[in-house]
Amino acid sequence: MSAFTTTYEYCDADALPAETTTVTSLLPDQFYKLCPGQQRHTNNGTNVPLGQPRCGDGTNYSFLLSRPAPQHQQKQKIAI
C-alpha cells in the first residue's frame, strides 16, 4: 500500500489549501480561493497520475467559493 503526501507548491500565494480548510473557518459573505494540493508518493517522490490540475492558459487551478450568511429563523409567527 502506497502512502501519499500533499504539496501546495503550485498553488497561488493567496489560495487556501482545499484539503485542510474547513467551512467553519471561513467568514460568511466573502469569496475565497481554494487550491487542490498535488499528491505525491512518499516512497519515491513521484507525482500521482494526473497531478495538479492546470487551467487552459497554464495558470494554477483554484476553486472560488463563498460561505453563505447564516439564515436566522423567525421565532415569532403571525397569523393572518
mmCIF file of C-alpha atoms in Angstrom:
data_model
loop_
_atom_site.group_PDB
_atom_site.id
_atom_site.type_symbol
_atom_site.label_atom_id
_atom_site.label_comp_id
_atom_site.label_asym_id
_atom_site.label_seq_id
_atom_site.Cartn_x
_atom_site.Cartn_y
_atom_site.Cartn_z
ATOM 1 C CA MET A 1 0.000 0.000 0.000
ATOM 2 C CA SER A 2 1.428 3.365 -1.021
ATOM 3 C CA ALA A 3 1.337 6.417 1.198
ATOM 4 C CA PHE A 4 0.870 9.917 -0.145
ATOM 5 C CA THR A 5 1.758 13.437 0.946
ATOM 6 C CA THR A 6 0.123 16.607 -0.303
ATOM 7 C CA THR A 7 2.089 19.595 -1.543
ATOM 8 C CA TYR A 8 0.805 23.063 -2.428
ATOM 9 C CA GLU A 9 3.893 24.316 -4.270
ATOM 10 C CA TYR A 10 1.898 25.004 -7.456
ATOM 11 C CA CYS A 11 -0.896 26.915 -5.695
ATOM 12 C CA ASP A 12 -1.198 30.695 -5.842
ATOM 13 C CA ALA A 13 0.060 32.524 -2.745
ATOM 14 C CA ASP A 14 -3.432 33.852 -1.951
ATOM 15 C CA ALA A 15 -5.130 30.426 -2.201
ATOM 16 C CA LEU A 16 -6.135 28.323 0.800
ATOM 17 C CA PRO A 17 -5.341 24.584 0.824
ATOM 18 C CA ALA A 18 -8.547 22.763 -0.181
ATOM 19 C CA GLU A 19 -7.850 19.555 1.755
ATOM 20 C CA THR A 20 -7.309 21.231 5.132
ATOM 21 C CA THR A 21 -9.628 24.261 5.048
ATOM 22 C CA THR A 22 -12.886 23.768 6.936
ATOM 23 C CA VAL A 23 -16.096 25.614 6.120
ATOM 24 C CA THR A 24 -16.394 26.785 9.723
ATOM 25 C CA SER A 25 -13.050 28.612 9.414
ATOM 26 C CA LEU A 26 -14.412 30.818 6.597
ATOM 27 C CA LEU A 27 -16.243 34.084 7.234
ATOM 28 C CA PRO A 28 -19.722 34.455 5.710
ATOM 29 C CA ASP A 29 -20.321 36.586 2.603
ATOM 30 C CA GLN A 30 -16.686 36.588 1.454
ATOM 31 C CA PHE A 31 -15.123 34.849 -1.528
ATOM 32 C CA TYR A 32 -12.191 32.505 -1.028
ATOM 33 C CA LYS A 33 -9.821 30.795 -3.432
ATOM 34 C CA LEU A 34 -9.151 27.127 -2.657
ATOM 35 C CA CYS A 35 -6.363 25.228 -4.348
ATOM 36 C CA PRO A 36 -6.312 21.421 -4.543
ATOM 37 C CA GLY A 37 -2.972 20.029 -3.466
ATOM 38 C CA GLN A 38 -0.775 17.788 -5.556
ATOM 39 C CA GLN A 39 -0.482 14.220 -4.278
ATOM 40 C CA ARG A 40 2.982 12.622 -4.182
ATOM 41 C CA HIS A 41 4.101 9.112 -3.335
ATOM 42 C CA THR A 42 6.094 9.212 -0.096
ATOM 43 C CA ASN A 43 8.181 6.196 -1.074
ATOM 44 C CA ASN A 44 9.686 7.615 -4.295
ATOM 45 C CA GLY A 45 8.554 11.272 -4.503
ATOM 46 C CA THR A 46 6.831 10.901 -7.872
ATOM 47 C CA ASN A 47 3.558 12.654 -8.571
ATOM 48 C CA VAL A 48 0.322 10.734 -8.647
ATOM 49 C CA PRO A 49 -1.045 10.368 -12.217
ATOM 50 C CA LEU A 50 -2.915 13.490 -13.385
ATOM 51 C CA GLY A 51 -1.157 15.570 -10.703
ATOM 52 C CA GLN A 52 -2.081 19.211 -10.190
ATOM 53 C CA PRO A 53 -4.914 20.477 -12.386
ATOM 54 C CA ARG A 54 -3.995 23.408 -14.644
ATOM 55 C CA CYS A 55 -6.129 25.942 -16.460
ATOM 56 C CA GLY A 56 -6.064 26.063 -20.262
ATOM 57 C CA ASP A 57 -3.825 29.142 -20.203
ATOM 58 C CA GLY A 58 -1.287 27.356 -17.977
ATOM 59 C CA THR A 59 -2.165 29.132 -14.724
ATOM 60 C CA ASN A 60 -2.793 27.377 -11.417
ATOM 61 C CA TYR A 61 -6.250 25.910 -10.948
ATOM 62 C CA SER A 62 -8.337 27.025 -7.978
ATOM 63 C CA PHE A 63 -11.935 26.869 -6.833
ATOM 64 C CA LEU A 64 -13.744 30.056 -5.832
ATOM 65 C CA LEU A 65 -16.289 29.674 -3.083
ATOM 66 C CA SER A 66 -18.278 31.693 -0.615
ATOM 67 C CA ARG A 67 -19.817 30.707 2.693
ATOM 68 C CA PRO A 68 -23.413 31.967 2.787
ATOM 69 C CA ALA A 69 -24.632 34.108 5.650
ATOM 70 C CA PRO A 70 -26.444 32.118 8.337
ATOM 71 C CA GLN A 71 -30.208 32.028 7.983
ATOM 72 C CA HIS A 72 -31.936 33.463 11.031
ATOM 73 C CA GLN A 73 -35.025 31.557 11.974
ATOM 74 C CA GLN A 74 -38.058 33.630 12.734
ATOM 75 C CA LYS A 75 -39.307 32.643 16.196
ATOM 76 C CA GLN A 76 -42.417 34.790 16.072
ATOM 77 C CA LYS A 77 -45.270 33.769 13.824
ATOM 78 C CA ILE A 78 -48.001 36.000 12.527
ATOM 79 C CA ALA A 79 -51.463 34.577 11.965
ATOM 80 C CA ILE A 80 -53.375 36.203 9.125
#
